[in-house]
Amino acid sequence: MADSIKIFAPATVANVACGFDIFGLAVDNPGDEVVLSKREDDQIIIQEITGDEGKLTKDPEKNTVTVPVLRYLEKLGIKQGFDVRLHKKMPLGSGLGSSSASSVAGVFAANKLLGNPMETKDLLPFSMEGERVACGAAHADNVAPALLGGFVIIRSYDPLDFVQIKTPSELYVSIVHPDIEVNTKDARIILRQEAILKKIIAQTGNVAGLVVGLMTDNYPLIGRSMTDYLIEPNRSILIPYFNEVKQTALNHGALGASISGAGPSIFAFSKGKETAEKVGVEMKKVFAKGGIETNLFVSGINQNGPRILD
Ligand code: HSE
């Protein structure tokens, strides 16, 4: 059995407009890379972190890669040490599930090096512990698709119950990441707690509509269901030019657009890669006019989740 492994885990779009904390999907790129190597002793040591501009902790009890690995080893009752190298390939605080990709890559790598004592799906609760250290809430809408691939619905958190659904093959995502940072913890605090029945009814209709639209390749239904009545109105104020970017995406043929996770990235769904690329370029232009640099990622739905790099 190998003593060292390099794993890529993908970025994700969480919430997907109307499914706060319950919907997430994986994309092909970007993603994070984690190299895990077995040690002779039982210590977990973070040897190297690149691409984080020195922002991430190397304390194994606080880092999003190592916390899931530690909880996983405790659960198995295995005393195995690892050297950890984390290569961040996407911006922190971007709304692309940056911490989740790291958490998933770490625990997936550990499970592989130990000969897969657990099924991949059973690694989810450990990956969620990475989210707890990153933003104070062990939400699963980023880690589940990063781990399992595809589009995942978290039906319940207590007990944890999730299901992957099929998505149309011509569905593409354009994600524009503006060069600003939104801290997920802050983005959760500003959400108003009051429950407004009318909005909940409208939101629930969209949640059901989006699931059916995805499962039946009904692109217009997907588009109609992508209005978020509960979260986007509050959070969009953290993202300059949000309304213009969204409207531009719709004007250029996107099915719908919203905030990716806690933001500041904005994603749009389109039918077909060509439209998705056009939509992405036009969204970028709005930010550029306002003097904000962006990265653009265009991807289908990544059905695979983590993969071994070497
Ligand atoms: N569902 C989470 C939130 C995702 O919106 O706070 C964080 O990326």
Short mmCIF file of C-alpha atoms and ligand atoms in Angstrom, two decimals:
data_model
loop_
_atom_site.label_atom_id
_atom_site.label_comp_id
_atom_site.label_asym_id
_atom_site.label_seq_id
_atom_site.Cartn_x
_atom_site.Cartn_y
_atom_site.Cartn_z
CA MET A 1 0.00 0.00 0.00
CA ALA A 2 1.25 3.51 -0.87
CA ASP A 3 2.74 5.66 1.89
CA SER A 4 1.92 8.95 0.23
CA ILE A 5 -0.94 10.26 -1.88
CA LYS A 6 -1.93 13.49 -3.61
CA ILE A 7 -5.64 14.30 -3.81
CA PHE A 8 -7.55 16.98 -5.68
CA ALA A 9 -10.95 17.99 -4.28
CA PRO A 10 -13.21 20.32 -6.23
CA ALA A 11 -14.73 23.70 -5.53
CA THR A 12 -18.48 23.81 -5.01
CA VAL A 13 -21.46 26.11 -5.40
CA ALA A 14 -23.54 25.92 -2.22
CA ASN A 15 -27.16 27.04 -1.70
CA VAL A 16 -27.71 27.07 -5.52
CA ALA A 17 -30.09 30.05 -5.29
CA CYS A 18 -33.02 28.71 -3.26
CA GLY A 19 -31.54 25.90 -1.14
CA PHE A 20 -29.78 27.58 1.79
CA ASP A 21 -27.63 24.98 3.57
CA ILE A 22 -29.38 22.13 1.70
CA PHE A 23 -28.21 22.31 -1.96
CA GLY A 24 -24.68 22.08 -3.34
CA LEU A 25 -22.92 21.07 -6.53
CA ALA A 26 -19.34 20.30 -7.50
CA VAL A 27 -17.49 21.90 -10.43
CA ASP A 28 -14.43 20.71 -12.37
CA ASN A 29 -12.20 23.58 -11.43
CA PRO A 30 -10.81 25.16 -9.34
CA GLY A 31 -10.04 22.87 -6.41
CA ASP A 32 -7.48 22.23 -3.67
CA GLU A 33 -4.67 19.70 -3.51
CA VAL A 34 -3.56 17.85 -0.41
CA VAL A 35 -0.55 15.56 -0.15
CA LEU A 36 -0.65 13.16 2.80
CA SER A 37 2.34 11.00 3.74
CA LYS A 38 2.42 8.38 6.47
CA ARG A 39 4.78 9.01 9.39
CA GLU A 40 6.52 6.45 11.58
CA ASP A 41 4.94 8.01 14.69
CA ASP A 42 1.36 9.12 15.44
CA GLN A 43 1.81 12.86 14.96
CA ILE A 44 -0.15 14.97 12.49
CA ILE A 45 2.18 17.69 11.21
CA ILE A 46 1.33 20.35 8.64
CA GLN A 47 4.63 20.68 6.82
CA GLU A 48 3.59 23.15 4.15
CA ILE A 49 0.71 25.36 3.05
CA THR A 50 0.96 27.22 -0.24
CA GLY A 51 -1.42 29.64 -1.96
CA ASP A 52 -2.95 31.07 1.24
CA GLU A 53 -0.77 34.17 1.62
CA GLY A 54 0.15 32.94 5.10
CA LYS A 55 -3.45 33.19 6.35
CA LEU A 56 -4.11 29.59 7.39
CA THR A 57 -3.06 28.06 10.69
CA LYS A 58 -0.68 25.11 10.89
CA ASP A 59 -2.18 24.09 14.24
CA PRO A 60 -3.64 20.62 13.50
CA GLU A 61 -6.50 21.18 15.99
CA LYS A 62 -7.60 24.29 14.05
CA ASN A 63 -6.75 23.62 10.40
CA THR A 64 -9.56 22.54 8.05
CA VAL A 65 -7.53 19.68 6.55
CA THR A 66 -6.33 18.13 9.77
CA VAL A 67 -9.38 18.47 12.04
CA PRO A 68 -11.41 16.04 9.88
CA VAL A 69 -8.41 13.67 9.71
CA LEU A 70 -7.99 13.75 13.50
CA ARG A 71 -11.70 13.06 14.16
CA TYR A 72 -11.64 10.25 11.57
CA LEU A 73 -8.60 8.58 13.16
CA GLU A 74 -10.21 8.89 16.61
CA LYS A 75 -13.39 7.22 15.33
CA LEU A 76 -11.40 4.33 13.86
CA GLY A 77 -9.18 4.12 16.96
CA ILE A 78 -6.10 4.15 14.72
CA LYS A 79 -2.85 5.78 15.84
CA GLN A 80 -1.26 6.79 12.55
CA GLY A 81 0.69 9.99 11.99
CA PHE A 82 0.73 11.98 8.75
CA ASP A 83 2.75 14.78 7.20
CA VAL A 84 0.37 17.16 5.48
CA ARG A 85 0.98 19.49 2.57
CA LEU A 86 -1.87 21.75 1.47
CA HIS A 87 -1.83 23.58 -1.83
CA LYS A 88 -4.65 26.11 -1.98
CA LYS A 89 -5.63 26.56 -5.60
CA MET A 90 -8.54 28.88 -4.97
CA PRO A 91 -9.09 32.06 -3.01
CA LEU A 92 -10.14 31.94 0.65
CA GLY A 93 -13.53 33.46 1.52
CA SER A 94 -14.64 33.23 -2.10
CA GLY A 95 -17.94 31.38 -1.78
CA LEU A 96 -16.46 28.47 -3.72
CA GLY A 97 -16.19 26.08 -0.77
CA SER A 98 -12.51 26.66 -0.27
CA SER A 99 -12.37 25.22 3.25
CA SER A 100 -14.55 22.28 2.19
CA ALA A 101 -12.27 21.27 -0.66
CA SER A 102 -9.36 21.16 1.79
CA SER A 103 -11.32 19.19 4.40
CA VAL A 104 -12.54 16.67 1.85
CA ALA A 105 -9.13 16.18 0.24
CA GLY A 106 -7.52 15.53 3.64
CA VAL A 107 -9.91 12.93 4.99
CA PHE A 108 -10.32 11.28 1.57
CA ALA A 109 -6.51 10.97 1.35
CA ALA A 110 -6.26 9.48 4.85
CA ASN A 111 -8.97 6.92 4.07
CA LYS A 112 -7.20 5.91 0.84
CA LEU A 113 -3.79 5.55 2.57
CA LEU A 114 -5.36 3.34 5.23
CA GLY A 115 -6.91 1.03 2.61
CA ASN A 116 -10.45 2.50 2.58
CA PRO A 117 -11.71 1.34 6.00
CA MET A 118 -14.72 3.59 5.46
CA GLU A 119 -16.98 4.10 2.45
CA THR A 120 -16.56 7.56 0.88
CA LYS A 121 -20.06 8.68 1.91
CA ASP A 122 -19.26 7.89 5.56
CA LEU A 123 -16.45 10.48 5.47
CA LEU A 124 -19.04 13.28 5.31
CA PRO A 125 -19.47 13.91 9.07
CA PHE A 126 -15.67 14.22 9.44
CA SER A 127 -15.44 16.66 6.52
CA MET A 128 -18.19 18.72 8.17
CA GLU A 129 -15.96 19.19 11.21
CA GLY A 130 -13.65 21.17 8.92
CA GLU A 131 -16.54 23.57 8.25
CA ARG A 132 -17.14 23.92 11.97
CA VAL A 133 -13.57 25.17 12.49
CA ALA A 134 -13.73 27.36 9.36
CA CYS A 135 -16.99 29.21 10.00
CA GLY A 136 -18.52 27.98 13.25
CA ALA A 137 -21.28 25.88 11.65
CA ALA A 138 -20.91 22.29 10.45
CA HIS A 139 -22.99 22.79 7.31
CA ALA A 140 -22.73 20.10 4.62
CA ASP A 141 -23.80 21.82 1.40
CA ASN A 142 -20.20 22.38 0.27
CA VAL A 143 -18.51 19.29 1.68
CA ALA A 144 -21.12 16.80 0.44
CA PRO A 145 -20.75 17.61 -3.30
CA ALA A 146 -16.97 18.06 -2.93
CA LEU A 147 -16.83 14.54 -1.47
CA LEU A 148 -19.45 12.75 -3.54
CA GLY A 149 -19.52 14.78 -6.75
CA GLY A 150 -22.66 15.89 -8.56
CA PHE A 151 -25.60 17.76 -7.07
CA VAL A 152 -26.39 16.84 -3.47
CA ILE A 153 -29.46 17.60 -1.37
CA ILE A 154 -29.11 17.57 2.42
CA ARG A 155 -32.59 16.36 3.37
CA SER A 156 -31.87 16.49 7.10
CA TYR A 157 -29.01 17.45 9.42
CA ASP A 158 -30.32 15.56 12.44
CA PRO A 159 -30.05 12.75 11.61
CA LEU A 160 -27.75 13.46 8.66
CA ASP A 161 -29.56 12.34 5.51
CA PHE A 162 -28.51 13.31 2.00
CA VAL A 163 -29.23 12.31 -1.57
CA GLN A 164 -27.44 12.88 -4.89
CA ILE A 165 -29.64 13.72 -7.84
CA LYS A 166 -28.97 13.54 -11.54
CA THR A 167 -28.44 16.77 -13.46
CA PRO A 168 -28.93 17.60 -17.15
CA SER A 169 -25.82 16.91 -19.22
CA GLU A 170 -25.95 20.29 -20.96
CA LEU A 171 -26.11 22.26 -17.69
CA TYR A 172 -23.06 24.49 -17.26
CA VAL A 173 -22.06 26.84 -14.46
CA SER A 174 -20.29 30.16 -14.91
CA ILE A 175 -18.77 31.46 -11.69
CA VAL A 176 -17.32 34.92 -11.43
CA HIS A 177 -15.18 35.51 -8.39
CA PRO A 178 -14.60 39.20 -7.67
CA ASP A 179 -11.34 40.07 -5.96
CA ILE A 180 -12.92 40.85 -2.60
CA GLU A 181 -13.30 38.66 0.47
CA VAL A 182 -16.53 37.77 2.31
CA ASN A 183 -16.13 35.93 5.56
CA THR A 184 -18.72 33.12 5.80
CA LYS A 185 -19.12 33.69 9.55
CA ASP A 186 -20.10 37.35 8.92
CA ALA A 187 -22.29 36.38 5.98
CA ARG A 188 -24.23 34.04 8.27
CA ILE A 189 -24.57 36.61 11.06
CA ILE A 190 -26.26 39.25 8.87
CA LEU A 191 -29.12 36.94 7.92
CA ARG A 192 -32.34 38.02 9.52
CA GLN A 193 -33.91 35.34 11.62
CA GLU A 194 -37.58 36.22 11.16
CA ALA A 195 -39.61 33.68 9.27
CA ILE A 196 -42.00 35.25 6.80
CA LEU A 197 -44.60 32.74 5.76
CA LYS A 198 -45.24 34.08 2.26
CA LYS A 199 -41.55 34.00 1.42
CA ILE A 200 -41.17 30.52 2.84
CA ILE A 201 -44.01 29.26 0.68
CA ALA A 202 -42.46 30.82 -2.44
CA GLN A 203 -39.04 29.47 -1.52
CA THR A 204 -40.33 25.96 -0.89
CA GLY A 205 -42.02 25.96 -4.29
CA ASN A 206 -38.71 26.89 -5.90
CA VAL A 207 -36.80 24.21 -3.99
CA ALA A 208 -39.19 21.57 -5.28
CA GLY A 209 -39.15 23.09 -8.78
CA LEU A 210 -35.37 23.13 -8.99
CA VAL A 211 -35.08 19.47 -7.97
CA VAL A 212 -37.68 18.38 -10.50
CA GLY A 213 -36.14 20.62 -13.18
CA LEU A 214 -32.70 19.10 -12.65
CA MET A 215 -33.98 15.54 -12.61
CA THR A 216 -36.11 15.89 -15.72
CA ASP A 217 -33.77 18.03 -17.87
CA ASN A 218 -36.36 20.81 -17.77
CA TYR A 219 -34.15 23.87 -18.33
CA PRO A 220 -36.95 26.50 -18.21
CA LEU A 221 -38.17 25.06 -14.89
CA ILE A 222 -34.61 25.21 -13.54
CA GLY A 223 -34.47 28.88 -14.51
CA ARG A 224 -37.90 29.74 -13.04
CA SER A 225 -36.97 28.07 -9.76
CA MET A 226 -33.76 30.01 -9.21
CA THR A 227 -35.18 32.88 -7.17
CA ASP A 228 -33.98 33.05 -3.59
CA TYR A 229 -36.47 35.00 -1.43
CA LEU A 230 -34.74 34.42 1.89
CA ILE A 231 -30.97 34.84 1.73
CA GLU A 232 -29.94 36.71 -1.43
CA PRO A 233 -31.83 39.95 -0.61
CA ASN A 234 -29.78 40.36 2.59
CA ARG A 235 -26.47 39.02 1.44
CA SER A 236 -26.28 40.66 -1.95
CA ILE A 237 -25.54 43.98 -0.24
CA LEU A 238 -22.09 42.57 0.59
CA ILE A 239 -21.33 42.18 -3.13
CA PRO A 240 -20.84 45.34 -5.19
CA TYR A 241 -22.72 45.35 -8.54
CA PHE A 242 -24.59 42.16 -7.63
CA ASN A 243 -27.89 43.20 -9.23
CA GLU A 244 -26.22 44.40 -12.44
CA VAL A 245 -24.14 41.23 -12.72
CA LYS A 246 -27.20 39.05 -12.24
CA GLN A 247 -29.31 41.00 -14.72
CA THR A 248 -26.48 40.88 -17.27
CA ALA A 249 -26.27 37.09 -16.92
CA LEU A 250 -30.03 36.81 -17.55
CA ASN A 251 -29.86 39.24 -20.50
CA HIS A 252 -27.23 37.04 -22.14
CA GLY A 253 -29.18 33.81 -21.91
CA ALA A 254 -28.46 32.43 -18.43
CA LEU A 255 -31.26 30.33 -16.93
CA GLY A 256 -30.73 31.99 -13.55
CA ALA A 257 -28.01 33.44 -11.32
CA SER A 258 -27.36 33.90 -7.62
CA ILE A 259 -24.64 34.06 -4.97
CA SER A 260 -22.30 31.08 -4.79
CA GLY A 261 -22.33 29.91 -1.18
CA ALA A 262 -21.80 32.84 1.15
CA GLY A 263 -20.27 34.88 -1.72
CA PRO A 264 -18.74 37.01 -3.05
CA SER A 265 -18.65 34.71 -6.11
CA ILE A 266 -21.75 34.85 -8.30
CA PHE A 267 -22.78 31.83 -10.36
CA ALA A 268 -25.12 31.45 -13.30
CA PHE A 269 -26.61 28.32 -14.85
CA SER A 270 -26.81 28.11 -18.64
CA LYS A 271 -27.84 25.49 -21.14
CA GLY A 272 -24.68 24.62 -23.08
CA LYS A 273 -21.03 25.51 -22.66
CA GLU A 274 -21.03 28.25 -25.30
CA THR A 275 -23.77 30.24 -23.55
CA ALA A 276 -22.11 29.66 -20.18
CA GLU A 277 -18.84 31.08 -21.50
CA LYS A 278 -20.56 34.11 -23.02
CA VAL A 279 -22.52 34.71 -19.81
CA GLY A 280 -19.35 34.46 -17.72
CA VAL A 281 -17.50 36.97 -19.91
CA GLU A 282 -20.39 39.44 -19.73
CA MET A 283 -20.61 39.08 -15.92
CA LYS A 284 -16.88 39.77 -15.70
CA LYS A 285 -17.31 42.94 -17.75
CA VAL A 286 -19.73 44.45 -15.21
CA PHE A 287 -17.19 44.03 -12.42
CA ALA A 288 -14.42 45.32 -14.68
CA LYS A 289 -16.41 48.51 -15.36
CA GLY A 290 -16.56 49.01 -11.60
CA GLY A 291 -12.81 48.48 -11.29
CA ILE A 292 -13.03 45.02 -9.66
CA GLU A 293 -10.85 42.21 -10.96
CA THR A 294 -12.39 38.78 -11.27
CA ASN A 295 -11.58 35.15 -12.00
CA LEU A 296 -13.98 33.26 -14.23
CA PHE A 297 -14.61 29.51 -14.04
CA VAL A 298 -16.92 27.69 -16.46
CA SER A 299 -17.71 24.06 -15.77
CA GLY A 300 -20.25 21.31 -16.16
CA ILE A 301 -21.43 19.57 -13.00
CA ASN A 302 -18.47 17.52 -11.72
CA GLN A 303 -19.94 14.07 -11.09
CA ASN A 304 -16.81 12.57 -9.51
CA GLY A 305 -15.70 14.60 -6.49
CA PRO A 306 -12.12 14.01 -5.28
CA ARG A 307 -9.57 12.30 -7.48
CA ILE A 308 -6.07 10.92 -7.03
CA LEU A 309 -3.45 13.05 -8.77
CA ASP A 310 -0.47 10.72 -8.29
N1 HSE B 1 -24.72 27.40 3.13
C1 HSE B 1 -23.53 28.10 3.53
C2 HSE B 1 -23.87 29.58 3.71
C3 HSE B 1 -22.46 27.92 2.50
O1 HSE B 1 -24.47 30.13 2.78
O2 HSE B 1 -23.53 30.17 4.72
C4 HSE B 1 -21.19 28.65 2.83
O3 HSE B 1 -20.33 28.64 1.69
#
